[in-house]
Coordinates of C-alpha atoms in Angstrom, one line a residue:
F1091 CA 24.9 -67.9 187.1
A1092 CA 27.9 -70.0 187.6
G1093 CA 30.6 -69.6 189.1
E1094 CA 32.2 -68.5 192.4
V1095 CA 31.0 -65.8 194.6
A1096 CA 32.8 -63.1 196.4
D1097 CA 30.5 -60.7 198.3
G1098 CA 32.3 -57.6 200.1
G1099 CA 29.9 -56.8 202.5
F1100 CA 26.5 -54.3 201.4
K1101 CA 25.8 -51.4 203.2
D1102 CA 22.9 -48.7 201.9
S1103 CA 23.8 -47.8 198.9
N1104 CA 21.9 -48.1 194.9
L1105 CA 25.3 -48.6 193.6
H1106 CA 26.8 -52.3 193.0
I1107 CA 30.3 -52.7 192.0
L1108 CA 31.0 -56.0 190.4
L1109 CA 34.6 -57.8 189.8
V1110 CA 35.8 -59.7 187.1
P1111 CA 38.6 -60.8 187.9
G1112 CA 41.7 -61.8 185.7
N1113 CA 43.5 -65.1 185.2
P1114 CA 43.2 -67.2 187.7
G1115 CA 39.7 -65.9 188.0
L1116 CA 38.5 -67.2 191.4
P1117 CA 37.4 -64.8 193.5
G1118 CA 38.5 -65.4 196.8
F1119 CA 42.5 -63.8 195.2
Y1120 CA 39.9 -60.5 195.5
R1121 CA 38.7 -60.8 198.9
P1122 CA 40.7 -58.8 200.6
F1123 CA 40.7 -55.9 198.3
I1124 CA 36.7 -56.4 197.4
T1125 CA 36.3 -56.2 201.6
Q1126 CA 37.8 -52.7 201.4
L1127 CA 36.5 -51.7 198.9
A1128 CA 33.0 -52.1 200.3
E1129 CA 33.6 -50.6 203.3
L1130 CA 35.2 -47.3 202.6
S1131 CA 32.6 -46.8 199.0
G1132 CA 29.7 -48.3 201.5
A1133 CA 28.7 -50.0 197.7
K1134 CA 27.6 -53.5 197.6
V1135 CA 31.1 -55.5 195.6
T1136 CA 30.4 -58.5 194.3
C1137 CA 33.6 -60.4 192.6
V1138 CA 31.9 -63.1 190.2
G1139 CA 34.1 -66.3 189.3
L1140 CA 35.3 -67.5 186.0
L1141 CA 34.1 -70.3 184.9
G1142 CA 35.8 -73.4 184.9
H1143 CA 38.1 -71.8 187.6
S1144 CA 36.6 -72.7 190.6
S1145 CA 35.8 -76.1 192.5
S1146 CA 33.1 -74.7 193.8
Q1147 CA 29.9 -77.5 194.1
R1148 CA 27.7 -76.1 191.5
E1149 CA 30.6 -76.8 189.1
A1150 CA 31.3 -80.3 190.8
R1151 CA 28.6 -80.5 187.3
T1152 CA 31.1 -79.4 185.4
P1153 CA 32.2 -82.8 182.3
W1154 CA 35.7 -84.2 183.1
G1155 CA 37.7 -81.7 180.7
R1156 CA 35.8 -79.3 180.1
R1157 CA 38.0 -76.0 179.0
F1158 CA 35.7 -73.1 178.6
S1159 CA 36.8 -70.3 176.2
L1160 CA 37.1 -66.4 175.8
P1161 CA 33.5 -65.2 174.3
E1162 CA 32.2 -68.4 176.5
Q1163 CA 33.8 -66.2 180.0
V1164 CA 32.1 -62.5 178.0
D1165 CA 28.8 -64.4 178.5
H1166 CA 29.2 -66.2 181.5
I1167 CA 29.8 -62.4 182.7
A1168 CA 27.1 -60.7 180.1
D1169 CA 24.4 -63.2 182.2
V1170 CA 25.6 -62.0 185.5
I1171 CA 24.7 -58.0 184.0
R1172 CA 21.4 -58.6 182.4
C1173 CA 20.9 -60.4 186.0
E1174 CA 21.5 -57.0 187.7
P1175 CA 18.2 -54.6 189.0
S1176 CA 18.0 -51.5 186.0
D1177 CA 17.0 -49.7 189.5
Q1178 CA 21.0 -50.6 190.8
S1179 CA 23.6 -48.0 189.3
L1180 CA 26.3 -50.6 188.3
V1181 CA 29.8 -50.0 187.8
V1182 CA 32.1 -52.8 186.5
V1183 CA 35.4 -52.6 187.4
G1184 CA 37.6 -55.8 185.1
H1185 CA 41.6 -56.4 186.8
S1186 CA 44.3 -57.8 183.8
I1187 CA 42.5 -60.2 181.2
G1188 CA 39.1 -59.6 183.2
A1189 CA 39.3 -56.4 182.0
F1190 CA 38.7 -57.7 178.4
I1191 CA 35.7 -60.0 179.6
G1192 CA 34.3 -57.2 181.3
F1193 CA 33.8 -54.3 178.9
E1194 CA 33.4 -57.3 176.0
A1195 CA 30.9 -58.4 178.2
L1196 CA 28.9 -55.2 178.3
A1197 CA 28.5 -54.4 175.2
L1198 CA 27.0 -58.0 174.6
A1199 CA 24.3 -56.7 177.5
R1200 CA 23.4 -53.6 175.2
N1201 CA 20.4 -52.5 177.4
R1202 CA 22.2 -52.3 181.0
E1203 CA 23.4 -48.9 181.0
A1204 CA 27.2 -48.9 183.7
R1205 CA 30.5 -47.1 184.5
F1206 CA 32.9 -49.6 183.6
F1207 CA 36.9 -49.6 184.6
G1208 CA 40.2 -51.6 183.6
L1209 CA 42.6 -52.7 186.3
M1210 CA 45.4 -52.9 184.3
P1211 CA 44.1 -54.6 181.3
F1212 CA 45.9 -57.1 179.9
L1213 CA 45.3 -59.3 176.4
Q1214 CA 48.0 -61.0 174.4
A1215 CA 52.1 -62.6 176.2
N1216 CA 54.3 -60.5 177.3
N1217 CA 56.7 -62.8 175.9
D1218 CA 59.8 -61.1 177.3
S1219 CA 58.6 -63.1 180.9
A1220 CA 59.6 -66.6 181.6
E1221 CA 56.9 -67.8 183.2
Y1222 CA 55.2 -66.6 180.2
R1223 CA 57.0 -68.2 177.6
R1224 CA 57.2 -71.2 179.6
L1225 CA 52.7 -71.1 179.0
G1226 CA 53.2 -70.5 175.9
F1227 CA 55.3 -73.9 175.1
V1228 CA 52.8 -75.8 177.3
L1229 CA 49.7 -74.0 175.3
Q1230 CA 51.2 -75.2 172.0
L1231 CA 51.2 -78.6 173.2
W1232 CA 47.8 -78.5 174.4
P1233 CA 47.6 -82.5 176.3
L1234 CA 50.4 -80.7 178.9
I1235 CA 47.4 -79.0 180.4
Y1236 CA 45.3 -81.9 180.9
V1237 CA 48.6 -83.6 182.2
M1238 CA 49.5 -80.1 184.6
G1239 CA 46.0 -80.4 185.6
L1240 CA 46.5 -84.3 186.5
L1241 CA 49.8 -83.1 188.6
A1242 CA 47.3 -80.5 190.2
A1243 CA 44.2 -82.1 190.8
I1244 CA 47.3 -84.9 192.2
L1245 CA 48.7 -82.6 194.6
G1246 CA 45.5 -81.0 195.7
Q1247 CA 44.9 -84.4 197.6
L1248 CA 48.1 -84.5 199.5
P1249 CA 48.2 -82.7 202.9
S1250 CA 48.1 -79.1 203.4
F1251 CA 52.6 -79.4 204.2
F1252 CA 53.1 -81.2 200.8
R1253 CA 50.6 -78.7 199.4
R1254 CA 52.7 -75.2 200.5
W1255 CA 56.2 -77.1 199.8
A1256 CA 55.6 -77.7 196.9
L1257 CA 54.3 -74.0 195.6
A1258 CA 56.9 -72.0 197.4
G1259 CA 58.4 -70.9 195.2
H1260 CA 55.5 -69.4 193.4
T1261 CA 53.1 -67.7 197.0
K1262 CA 56.7 -67.0 198.3
N1263 CA 56.4 -63.5 197.8
M1264 CA 52.6 -63.0 198.3
D1265 CA 50.6 -62.7 201.7
A1266 CA 49.9 -65.4 204.2
P1267 CA 46.1 -65.5 203.7
I1268 CA 46.1 -65.0 199.9
A1269 CA 48.7 -67.9 199.5
E1270 CA 47.2 -70.5 201.7
F1271 CA 44.1 -69.8 199.7
T1272 CA 46.2 -70.3 196.6
V1273 CA 48.0 -73.9 198.4
S1274 CA 43.8 -74.8 199.4
S1275 CA 42.9 -73.0 196.2
M1276 CA 43.9 -73.5 193.2
L1277 CA 44.5 -77.5 193.2
S1278 CA 42.2 -79.0 191.0
F1279 CA 41.6 -80.1 187.4
S1280 CA 39.7 -77.8 186.4
T1281 CA 40.7 -74.6 187.9
V1282 CA 44.4 -75.4 186.2
C1283 CA 43.5 -76.9 182.9
N1284 CA 41.5 -73.3 182.7
Y1285 CA 43.8 -71.0 183.8
L1286 CA 46.1 -73.0 181.3
F1287 CA 43.6 -72.6 178.6
L1288 CA 42.7 -68.9 179.5
G1289 CA 46.2 -68.6 179.1

């Protein structure tokens, strides 16, 4: 399946915890969480990225400007669930909009039994937030999505010092490893366009 995968490790366990990320759907943001969850539970813990949110080699064949809809993200995660061995216990954990995607994906993969947990499920816009109001404005003028994606791609080609400076306001409250991951992984055309499109 397409999408980036971060794996928290595997111990002798018949339990697999599959994490569906929020938006942006980059597994790297969840690496500390899945590593700790794997250590505490003894389970295999995997986070599968959302389509178009990764700049990995597997998505390099994605047509330029390809935006993936919410139903396509649900289909993607349903395909991942269908590939899970039936003799293994499965727990699907969805974070934010990933909770909706994981829940709907389980409904599509009807022949697969699994437990489901939603972590801070979120689907509607929060108009009390200035960030969401700005995002809503960008989505109304959809060509801005491509302009912002192009600006991100250009910024992503600059030395890391400039990327850190440009994103300092966004990353100032993040832990250092997550801030560095943001600076190194978020600034691609596909990631930004799909992040904004998924809204």
